[in-house]
Short mmCIF file of C-alpha atoms and ligand atoms in Angstrom, two decimals:
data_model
loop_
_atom_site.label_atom_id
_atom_site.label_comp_id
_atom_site.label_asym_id
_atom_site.label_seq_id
_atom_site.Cartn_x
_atom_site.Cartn_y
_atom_site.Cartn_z
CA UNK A 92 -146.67 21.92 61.77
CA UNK A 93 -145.15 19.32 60.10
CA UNK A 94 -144.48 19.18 56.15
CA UNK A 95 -146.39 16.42 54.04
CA UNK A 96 -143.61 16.22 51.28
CA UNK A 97 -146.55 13.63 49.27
CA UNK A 98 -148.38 16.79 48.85
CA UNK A 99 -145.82 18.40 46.71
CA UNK A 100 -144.71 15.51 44.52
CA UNK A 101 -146.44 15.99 41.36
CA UNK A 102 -145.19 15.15 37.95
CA UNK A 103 -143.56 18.41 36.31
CA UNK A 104 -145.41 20.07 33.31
CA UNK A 105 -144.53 22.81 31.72
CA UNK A 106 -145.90 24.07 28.72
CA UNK A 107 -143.79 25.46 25.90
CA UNK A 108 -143.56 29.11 24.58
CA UNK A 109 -142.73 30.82 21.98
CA UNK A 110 -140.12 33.43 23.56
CA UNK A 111 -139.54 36.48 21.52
CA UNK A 112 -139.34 38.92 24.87
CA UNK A 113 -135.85 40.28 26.02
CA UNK A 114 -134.63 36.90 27.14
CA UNK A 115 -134.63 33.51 27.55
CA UNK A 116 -134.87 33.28 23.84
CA UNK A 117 -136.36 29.78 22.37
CA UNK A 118 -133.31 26.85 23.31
CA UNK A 119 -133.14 24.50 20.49
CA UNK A 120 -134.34 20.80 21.22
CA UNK A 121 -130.12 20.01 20.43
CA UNK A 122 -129.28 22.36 23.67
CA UNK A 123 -131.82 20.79 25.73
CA UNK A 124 -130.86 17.17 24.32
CA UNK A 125 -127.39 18.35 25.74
CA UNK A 126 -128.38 19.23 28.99
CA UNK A 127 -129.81 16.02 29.45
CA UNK A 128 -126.37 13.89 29.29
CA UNK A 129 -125.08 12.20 32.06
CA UNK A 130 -124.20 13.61 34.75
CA UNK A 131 -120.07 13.68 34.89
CA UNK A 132 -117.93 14.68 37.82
CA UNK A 133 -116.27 18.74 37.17
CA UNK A 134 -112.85 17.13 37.10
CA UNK A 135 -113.54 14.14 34.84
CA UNK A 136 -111.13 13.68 32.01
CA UNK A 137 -114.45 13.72 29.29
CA UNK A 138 -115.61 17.07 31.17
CA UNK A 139 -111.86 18.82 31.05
CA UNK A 140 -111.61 18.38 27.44
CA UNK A 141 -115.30 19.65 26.84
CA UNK A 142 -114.36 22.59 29.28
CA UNK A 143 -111.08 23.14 26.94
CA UNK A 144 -113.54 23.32 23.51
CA UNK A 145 -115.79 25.51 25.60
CA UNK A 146 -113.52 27.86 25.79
CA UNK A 147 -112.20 28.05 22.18
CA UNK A 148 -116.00 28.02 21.22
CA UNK A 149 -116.38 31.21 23.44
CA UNK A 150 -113.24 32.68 21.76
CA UNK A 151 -114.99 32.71 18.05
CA UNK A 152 -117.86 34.39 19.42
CA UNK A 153 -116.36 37.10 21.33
CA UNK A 154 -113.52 37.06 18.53
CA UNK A 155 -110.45 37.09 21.02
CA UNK A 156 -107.71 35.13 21.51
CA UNK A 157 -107.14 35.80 25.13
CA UNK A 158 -107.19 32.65 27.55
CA UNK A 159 -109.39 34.05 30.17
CA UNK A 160 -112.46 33.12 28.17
CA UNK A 161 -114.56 31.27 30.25
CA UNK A 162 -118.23 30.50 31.15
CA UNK A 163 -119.32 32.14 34.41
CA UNK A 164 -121.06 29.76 36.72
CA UNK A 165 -123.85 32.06 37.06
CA UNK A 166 -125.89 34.40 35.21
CA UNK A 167 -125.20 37.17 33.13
CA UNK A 168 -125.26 39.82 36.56
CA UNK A 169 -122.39 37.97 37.70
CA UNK A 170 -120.34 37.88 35.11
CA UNK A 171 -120.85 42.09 35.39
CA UNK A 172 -120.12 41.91 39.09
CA UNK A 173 -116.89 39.79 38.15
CA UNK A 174 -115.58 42.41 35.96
CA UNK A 175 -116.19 44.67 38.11
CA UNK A 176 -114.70 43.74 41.54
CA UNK A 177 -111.42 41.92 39.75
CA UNK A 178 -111.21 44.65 38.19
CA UNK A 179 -111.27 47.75 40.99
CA UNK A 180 -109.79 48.62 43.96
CA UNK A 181 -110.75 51.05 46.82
CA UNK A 182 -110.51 54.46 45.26
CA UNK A 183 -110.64 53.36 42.07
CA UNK A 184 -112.41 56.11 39.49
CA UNK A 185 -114.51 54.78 36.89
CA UNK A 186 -116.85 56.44 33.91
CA UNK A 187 -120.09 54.93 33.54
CA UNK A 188 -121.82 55.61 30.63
CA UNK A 189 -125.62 55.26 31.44
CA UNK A 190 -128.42 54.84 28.76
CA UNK A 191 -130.95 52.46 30.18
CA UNK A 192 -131.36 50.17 33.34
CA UNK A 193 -127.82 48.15 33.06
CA UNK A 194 -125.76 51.00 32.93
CA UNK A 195 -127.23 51.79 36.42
CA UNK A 196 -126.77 48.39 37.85
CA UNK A 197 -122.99 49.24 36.37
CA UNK A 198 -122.54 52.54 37.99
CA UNK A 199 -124.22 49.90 41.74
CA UNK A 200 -121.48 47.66 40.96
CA UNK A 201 -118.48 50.25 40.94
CA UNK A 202 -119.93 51.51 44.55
CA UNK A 203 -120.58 48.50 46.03
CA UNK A 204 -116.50 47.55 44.98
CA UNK A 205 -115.29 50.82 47.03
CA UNK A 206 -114.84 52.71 43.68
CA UNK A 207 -115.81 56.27 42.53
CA UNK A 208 -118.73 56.22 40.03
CA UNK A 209 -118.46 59.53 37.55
CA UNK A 210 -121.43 58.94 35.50
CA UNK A 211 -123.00 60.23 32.02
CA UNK A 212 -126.35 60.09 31.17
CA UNK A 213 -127.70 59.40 27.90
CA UNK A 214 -131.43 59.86 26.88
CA UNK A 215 -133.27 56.19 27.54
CA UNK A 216 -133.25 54.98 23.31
CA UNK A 217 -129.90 57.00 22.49
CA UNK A 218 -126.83 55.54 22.33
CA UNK A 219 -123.91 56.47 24.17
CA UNK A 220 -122.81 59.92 23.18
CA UNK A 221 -119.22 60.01 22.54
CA UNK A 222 -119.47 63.89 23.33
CA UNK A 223 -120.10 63.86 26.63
CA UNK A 224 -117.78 60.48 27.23
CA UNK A 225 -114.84 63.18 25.32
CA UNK A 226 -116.31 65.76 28.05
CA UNK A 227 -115.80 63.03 30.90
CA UNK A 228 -112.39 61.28 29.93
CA UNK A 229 -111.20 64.97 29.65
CA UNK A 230 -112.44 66.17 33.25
CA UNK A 231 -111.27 63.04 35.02
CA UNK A 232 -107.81 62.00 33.20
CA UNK A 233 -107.19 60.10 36.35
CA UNK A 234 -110.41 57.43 35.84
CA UNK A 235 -109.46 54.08 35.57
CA UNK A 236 -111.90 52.69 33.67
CA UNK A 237 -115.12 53.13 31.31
CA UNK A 238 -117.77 50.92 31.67
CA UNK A 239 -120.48 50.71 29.21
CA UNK A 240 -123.24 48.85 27.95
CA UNK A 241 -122.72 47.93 24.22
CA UNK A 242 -126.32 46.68 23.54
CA UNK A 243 -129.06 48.15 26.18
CA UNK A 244 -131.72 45.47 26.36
CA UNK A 245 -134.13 48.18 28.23
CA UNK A 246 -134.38 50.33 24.93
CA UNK A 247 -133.07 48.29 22.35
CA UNK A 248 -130.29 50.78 21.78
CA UNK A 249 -126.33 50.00 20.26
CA UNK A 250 -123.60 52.14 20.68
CA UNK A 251 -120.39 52.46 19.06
CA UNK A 252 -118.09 50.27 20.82
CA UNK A 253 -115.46 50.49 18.59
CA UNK A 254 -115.33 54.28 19.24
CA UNK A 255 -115.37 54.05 22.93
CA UNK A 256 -112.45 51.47 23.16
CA UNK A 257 -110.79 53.77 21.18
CA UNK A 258 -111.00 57.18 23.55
CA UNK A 259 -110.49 54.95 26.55
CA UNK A 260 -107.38 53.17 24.76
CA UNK A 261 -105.96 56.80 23.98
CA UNK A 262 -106.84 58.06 27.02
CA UNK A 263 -104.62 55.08 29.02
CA UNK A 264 -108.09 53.79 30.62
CA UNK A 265 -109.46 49.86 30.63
CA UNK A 266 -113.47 49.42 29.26
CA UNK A 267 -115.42 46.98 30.76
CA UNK A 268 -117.99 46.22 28.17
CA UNK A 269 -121.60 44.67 28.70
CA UNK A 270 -122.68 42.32 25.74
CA UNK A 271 -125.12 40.34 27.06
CA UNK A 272 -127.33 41.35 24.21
CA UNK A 273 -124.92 41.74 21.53
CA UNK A 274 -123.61 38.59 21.89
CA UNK A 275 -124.30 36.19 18.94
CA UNK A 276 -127.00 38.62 17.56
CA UNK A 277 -124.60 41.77 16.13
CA UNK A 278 -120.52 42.02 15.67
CA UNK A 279 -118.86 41.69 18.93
CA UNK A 280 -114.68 42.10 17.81
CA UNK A 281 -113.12 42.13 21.05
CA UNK A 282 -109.48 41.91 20.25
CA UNK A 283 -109.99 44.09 16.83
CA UNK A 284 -111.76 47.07 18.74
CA UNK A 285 -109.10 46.88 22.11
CA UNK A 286 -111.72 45.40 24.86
CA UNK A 287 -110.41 45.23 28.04
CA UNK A 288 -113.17 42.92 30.30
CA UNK A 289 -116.23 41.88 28.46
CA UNK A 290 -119.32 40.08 29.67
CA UNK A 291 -122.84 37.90 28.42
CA UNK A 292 -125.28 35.55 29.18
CA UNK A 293 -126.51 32.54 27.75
CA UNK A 294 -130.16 32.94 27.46
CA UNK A 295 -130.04 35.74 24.85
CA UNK A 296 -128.59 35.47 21.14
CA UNK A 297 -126.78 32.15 22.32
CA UNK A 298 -129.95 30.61 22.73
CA UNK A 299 -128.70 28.21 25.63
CA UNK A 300 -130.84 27.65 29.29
CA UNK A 301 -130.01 30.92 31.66
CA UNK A 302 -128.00 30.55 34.44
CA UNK A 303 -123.90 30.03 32.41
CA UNK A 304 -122.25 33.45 31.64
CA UNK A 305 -118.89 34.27 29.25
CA UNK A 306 -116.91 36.48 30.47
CA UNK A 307 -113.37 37.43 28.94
CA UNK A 308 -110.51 39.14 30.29
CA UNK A 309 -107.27 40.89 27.69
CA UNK A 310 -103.91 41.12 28.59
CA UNK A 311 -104.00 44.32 30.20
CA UNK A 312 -106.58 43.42 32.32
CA UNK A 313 -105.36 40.42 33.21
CA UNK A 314 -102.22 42.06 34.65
CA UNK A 315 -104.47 44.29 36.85
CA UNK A 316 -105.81 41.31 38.07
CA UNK A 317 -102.55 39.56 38.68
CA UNK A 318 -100.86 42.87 40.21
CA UNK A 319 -103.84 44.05 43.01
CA UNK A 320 -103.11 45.25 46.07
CA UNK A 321 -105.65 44.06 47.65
CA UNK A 322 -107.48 41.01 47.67
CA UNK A 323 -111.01 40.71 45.58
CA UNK A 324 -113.26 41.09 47.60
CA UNK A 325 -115.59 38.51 46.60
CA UNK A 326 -113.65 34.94 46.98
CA UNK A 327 -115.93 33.20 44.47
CA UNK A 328 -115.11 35.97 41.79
CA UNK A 329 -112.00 35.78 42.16
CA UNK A 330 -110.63 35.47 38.11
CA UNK A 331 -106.80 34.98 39.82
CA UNK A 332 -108.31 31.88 42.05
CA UNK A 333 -111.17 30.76 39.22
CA UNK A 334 -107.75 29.80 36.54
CA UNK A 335 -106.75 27.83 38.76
CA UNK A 336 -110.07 25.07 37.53
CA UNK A 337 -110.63 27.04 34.34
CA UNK A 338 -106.39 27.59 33.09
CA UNK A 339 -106.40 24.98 30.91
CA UNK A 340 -103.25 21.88 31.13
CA UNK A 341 -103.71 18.50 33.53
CA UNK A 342 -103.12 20.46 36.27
CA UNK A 343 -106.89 21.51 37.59
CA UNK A 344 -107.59 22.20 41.05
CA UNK A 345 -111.52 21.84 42.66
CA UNK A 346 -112.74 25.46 42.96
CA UNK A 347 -116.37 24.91 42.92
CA UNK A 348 -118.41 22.48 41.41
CA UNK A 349 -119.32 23.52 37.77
CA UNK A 350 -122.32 23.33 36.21
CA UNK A 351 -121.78 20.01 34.45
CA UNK A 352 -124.84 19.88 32.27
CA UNK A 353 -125.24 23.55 31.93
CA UNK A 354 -121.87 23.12 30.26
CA UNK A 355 -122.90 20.50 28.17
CA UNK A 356 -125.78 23.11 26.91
CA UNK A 357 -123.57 26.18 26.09
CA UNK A 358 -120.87 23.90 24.37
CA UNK A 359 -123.84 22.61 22.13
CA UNK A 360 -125.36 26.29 21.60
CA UNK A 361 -121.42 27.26 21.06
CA UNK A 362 -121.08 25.01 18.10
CA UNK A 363 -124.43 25.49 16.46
CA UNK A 364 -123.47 29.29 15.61
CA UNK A 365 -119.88 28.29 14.90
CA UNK A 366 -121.32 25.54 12.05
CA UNK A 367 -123.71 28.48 11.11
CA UNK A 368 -121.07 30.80 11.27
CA UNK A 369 -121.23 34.05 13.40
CA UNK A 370 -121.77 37.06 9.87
CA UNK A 371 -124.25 34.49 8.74
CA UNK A 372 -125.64 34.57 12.23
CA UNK A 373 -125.57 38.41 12.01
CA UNK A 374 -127.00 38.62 8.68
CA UNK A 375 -130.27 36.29 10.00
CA UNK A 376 -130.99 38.36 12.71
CA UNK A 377 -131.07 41.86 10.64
CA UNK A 378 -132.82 40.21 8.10
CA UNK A 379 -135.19 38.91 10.55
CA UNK A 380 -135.76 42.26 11.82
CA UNK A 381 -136.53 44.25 8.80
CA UNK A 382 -139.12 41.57 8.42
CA UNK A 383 -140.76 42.10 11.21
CA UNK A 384 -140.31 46.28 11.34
CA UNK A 385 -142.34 45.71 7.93
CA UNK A 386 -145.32 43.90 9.62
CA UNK A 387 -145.41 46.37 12.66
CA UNK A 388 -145.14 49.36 10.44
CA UNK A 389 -148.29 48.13 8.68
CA UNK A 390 -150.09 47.92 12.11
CA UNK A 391 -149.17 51.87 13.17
CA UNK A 392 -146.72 50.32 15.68
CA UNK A 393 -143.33 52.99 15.65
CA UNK A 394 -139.74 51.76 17.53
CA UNK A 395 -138.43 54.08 19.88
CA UNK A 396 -134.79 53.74 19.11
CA UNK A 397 -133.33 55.66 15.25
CA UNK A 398 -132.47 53.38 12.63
CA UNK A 399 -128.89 54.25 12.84
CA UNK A 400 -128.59 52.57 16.35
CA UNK A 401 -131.39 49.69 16.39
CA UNK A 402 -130.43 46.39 18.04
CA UNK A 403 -131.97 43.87 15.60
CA UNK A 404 -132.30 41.42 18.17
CA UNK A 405 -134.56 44.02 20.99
CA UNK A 406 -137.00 45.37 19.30
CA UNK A 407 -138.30 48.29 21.61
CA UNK A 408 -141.45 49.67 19.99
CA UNK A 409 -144.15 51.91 20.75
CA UNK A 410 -148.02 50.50 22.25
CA UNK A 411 -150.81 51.72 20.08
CA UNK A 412 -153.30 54.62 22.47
CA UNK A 413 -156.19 52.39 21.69
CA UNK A 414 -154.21 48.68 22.65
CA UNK A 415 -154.23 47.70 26.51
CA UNK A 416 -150.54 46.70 27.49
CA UNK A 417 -150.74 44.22 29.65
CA UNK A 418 -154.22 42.65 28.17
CA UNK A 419 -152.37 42.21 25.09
CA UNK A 420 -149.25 40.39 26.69
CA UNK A 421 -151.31 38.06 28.86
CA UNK A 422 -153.83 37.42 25.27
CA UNK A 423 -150.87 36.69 23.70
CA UNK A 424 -148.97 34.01 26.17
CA UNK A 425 -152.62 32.55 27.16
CA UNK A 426 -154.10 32.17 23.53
CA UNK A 427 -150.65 32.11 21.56
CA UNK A 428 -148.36 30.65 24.39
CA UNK A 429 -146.20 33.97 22.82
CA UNK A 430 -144.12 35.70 25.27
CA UNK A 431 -143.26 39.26 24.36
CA UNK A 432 -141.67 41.56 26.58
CA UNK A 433 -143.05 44.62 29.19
CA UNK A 434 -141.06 47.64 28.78
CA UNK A 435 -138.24 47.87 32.10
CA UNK A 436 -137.53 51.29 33.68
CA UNK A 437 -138.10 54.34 32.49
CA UNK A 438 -140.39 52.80 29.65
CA UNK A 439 -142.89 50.42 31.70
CA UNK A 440 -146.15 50.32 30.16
CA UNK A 441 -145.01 52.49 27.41
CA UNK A 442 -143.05 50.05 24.92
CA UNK A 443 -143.46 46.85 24.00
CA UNK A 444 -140.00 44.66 24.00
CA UNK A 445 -140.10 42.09 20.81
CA UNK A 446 -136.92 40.13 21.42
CA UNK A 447 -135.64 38.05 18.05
CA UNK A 448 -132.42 36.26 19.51
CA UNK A 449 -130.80 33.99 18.55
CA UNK A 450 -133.08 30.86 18.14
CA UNK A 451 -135.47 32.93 18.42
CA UNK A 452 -134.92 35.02 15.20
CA UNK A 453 -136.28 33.29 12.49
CA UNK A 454 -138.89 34.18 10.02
CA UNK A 455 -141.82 31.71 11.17
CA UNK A 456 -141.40 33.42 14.53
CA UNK A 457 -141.67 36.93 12.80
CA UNK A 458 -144.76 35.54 10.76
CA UNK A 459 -146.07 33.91 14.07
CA UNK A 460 -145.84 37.23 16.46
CA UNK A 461 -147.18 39.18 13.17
CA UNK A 462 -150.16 37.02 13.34
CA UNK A 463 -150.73 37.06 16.80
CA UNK A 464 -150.68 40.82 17.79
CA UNK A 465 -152.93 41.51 14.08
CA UNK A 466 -155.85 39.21 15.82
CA UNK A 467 -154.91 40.96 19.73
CA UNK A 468 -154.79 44.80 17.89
CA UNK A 469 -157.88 44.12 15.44
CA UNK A 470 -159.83 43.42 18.43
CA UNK A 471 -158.96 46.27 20.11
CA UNK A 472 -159.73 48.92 17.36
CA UNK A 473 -156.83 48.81 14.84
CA UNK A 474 -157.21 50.00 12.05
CA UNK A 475 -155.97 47.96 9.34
CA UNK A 476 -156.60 44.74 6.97
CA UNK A 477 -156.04 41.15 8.71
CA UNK A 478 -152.38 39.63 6.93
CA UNK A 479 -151.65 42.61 5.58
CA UNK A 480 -148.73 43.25 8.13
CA UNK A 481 -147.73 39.06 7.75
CA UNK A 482 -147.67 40.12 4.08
CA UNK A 483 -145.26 43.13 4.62
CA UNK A 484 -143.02 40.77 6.37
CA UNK A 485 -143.08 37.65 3.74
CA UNK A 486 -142.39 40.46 0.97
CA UNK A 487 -139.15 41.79 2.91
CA UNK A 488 -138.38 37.79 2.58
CA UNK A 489 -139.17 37.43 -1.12
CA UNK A 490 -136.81 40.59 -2.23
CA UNK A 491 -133.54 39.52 -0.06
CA UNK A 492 -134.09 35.77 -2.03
CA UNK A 493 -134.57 37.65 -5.27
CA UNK A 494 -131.55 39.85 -4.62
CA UNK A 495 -129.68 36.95 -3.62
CA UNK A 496 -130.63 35.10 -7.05
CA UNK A 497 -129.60 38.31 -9.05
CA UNK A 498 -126.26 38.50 -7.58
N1 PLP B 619 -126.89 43.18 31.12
C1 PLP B 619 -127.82 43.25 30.17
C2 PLP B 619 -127.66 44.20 29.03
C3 PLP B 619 -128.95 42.43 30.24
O1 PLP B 619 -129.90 42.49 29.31
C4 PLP B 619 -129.08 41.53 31.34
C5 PLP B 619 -130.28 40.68 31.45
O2 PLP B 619 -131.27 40.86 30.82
C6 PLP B 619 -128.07 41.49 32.29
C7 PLP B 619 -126.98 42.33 32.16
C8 PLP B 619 -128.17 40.57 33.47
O3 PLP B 619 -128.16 39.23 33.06
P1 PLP B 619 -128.87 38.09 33.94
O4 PLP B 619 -130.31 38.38 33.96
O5 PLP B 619 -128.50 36.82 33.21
O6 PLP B 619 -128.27 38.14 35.29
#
């Protein structure tokens, strides 16, 4: 049968939402502007120098000074998968700490590179325990690497990064750290806490369009890279091949074709936090997040991660017995055009995921999500007064200003 391409051409429309799920967060009207720039070829003299800045940008956030900072040209599973195959060889041992759904595509990754997987299991909402990681580095002094996830977007759980860099510095072993969440949203200090191989995406406290992931490499990790034995596996991964376009100097050769305007967008994402500045950045989105643990607290609604270890920016939290989970979801992207997140995993259909990243952490979004799931909950049996969880939130607002008048 033969294809009618008229019957497909129809003017795109898509309507705008507010996005406080687990990712994409909302992408400022400046990032989009930025996307839409013309068009330049990936080894045009305007593009290298925005590809050099790119890369400086990407060393504030992730707080190193090491040159193999770069933007992935694909998403944020990539960017794992890059540290992971430049990083092992056949018979390779490496410690996975697992506490929600992307320390298991972790310990998938080490397999599928030819390497041993020795894994620990954390409860889904704990962090890491640094216990059972002492138990681990001390049963298999001969691993090569740890691999953890620093902020779990399945459960909305940190853990202590600093500490783990630390055992697996002492212990002669490389860490391969996971920040896709982290990211922009809570301190990421690669070079102070001893990273080896780090990781993110765009579409989360960056607030840029998906599809663009950092990635950053140290200096001992970049001389496993340089020294393999064999080749990496995957030729497009390949970090030794990729500096070769990415390096830096006049001399660039054709790799692959970059995503130009993708480029454009994390550059312009890049230098809104730098002009915000990243503890200012940090500061917004725990403030933001006490706001809105104020509002839900009013509503009955509990998170399922302690205080002690709560990601500001994933906000895992409990669904009231009487509230319908997906009813409430759908009511709230058809009636509020508000996207709030399922729970992945282990938790589906038994959290909610309220993502405030970057963009996406401000306190009219708190207010608006406050107001949204009040009307969706009242109508479903909750007991409590309409505004009074908005109110909770707006008073969390009014003390940090007072506070900051005092001092
Ligand atoms: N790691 C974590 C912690 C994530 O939250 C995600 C995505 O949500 C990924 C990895 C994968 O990133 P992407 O979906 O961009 O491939």
């Amino acid at each position: 049968m033969a294809i009618n391409a008229n019957e497909s051409q129809c003017e795109l429309s898509i309507q705008a939402r507010t996005l406080m799920g687990p990712g994409p967060s909302d992408v400022p009207a400046r990032v989009l502007a930025a996307l839409g720039q013309p068009t330049v070829g990936h080894l045009d003299p305007q593009f290298v120098a925005l590809m050099d800045e790119t890369k400086r940008l990407l060393q504030y956030l992730f707080q190193t000074k090491s040159e193999l900072t770069l933007p992935i040209s694909a998403p944020g599973s990539s960017a794992m998968e890059a540290c992971f195959v430049n990083l092992l060889e056949a018979g390779d041992k490496v410690i996975v700490c697992r506490n929600g759904v992307f320390g298991l595509r972790m310990t998938e990754n080490v397999e599928r590179s030819g390497a041993q997987a020795v894994t620990i299991d954390d409860e889904w909402g704990q962090p890491v325990s640094l216990d059972k990681l002492a138990e681990a580095i001390k049963a298999n002094p001969d691993a090569k690497v740890i691999a953890f996830v620093h902020a779990e977007t399945s459960t909305g759980a940190q853990s202590d990064a600093q500490a783990i860099a630390k055992m697996a510095q002492d212990a002669g072993m490389l860490t391969i750290m996971d920040c896709v969440t982290s990211l922009g949203g809570t301190p990421v200090k690669i070079d102070e806490w001893g990273i080896d191989a780090a990781y993110s995406g765009s579409q989360k406290c960056l607030s840029c369009v998906p599809g663009i992931a950092p990635i950053t490499f140290g200096e001992k990790a970049q001389q496993v890279i340089q020294n393999r034995k064999q080749k990496v596996q995957s030729w497009f991964s390949d970090q030794n091949l990729i500096m070769a376009y990415w390096g830096g100097g006049a001399k660039r050769a054709y790799h692959h074709t970059a995503p130009v305007n993708n480029v454009y967008a994390l550059h312009e994402s890049l230098l809104m936090i730098k002009k915000e500045g990243l503890e200012i950045a940090w500061a917004r989105h725990a403030q933001n997040h006490q706001a809105l643990k104020a509002g839900l607290q009013v509503m009955g609604i509990e998170f399922v991660v302690d205080e002690a270890h709560r990601l500001p920016q994933l906000n895992a939290v409990t669904i009231p017995e009487y509230a319908d989970d997906a009813a409430t979801r759908s009511q709230l992207l058809s009636e509020f055009n508000l996207e709030i997140g399922a729970g992945l995993g282990a938790l589906a259909g038994k959290v909610w995921r309220i993502g405030l990243m970057g963009h996406s952490s401000s306190q009219h979004n708190v207010e608006f999500c406050l107001n949204a799931l009040e009307t969706s909950l009242l109508a479903q049996g909750g007991q409590f007064e309409k505004g009074a969880a908005i109110a909770a939130a707006q008073a969390v607002y009014q003390n940090a200003k007072q506070s900051t008048a005092v001092s």
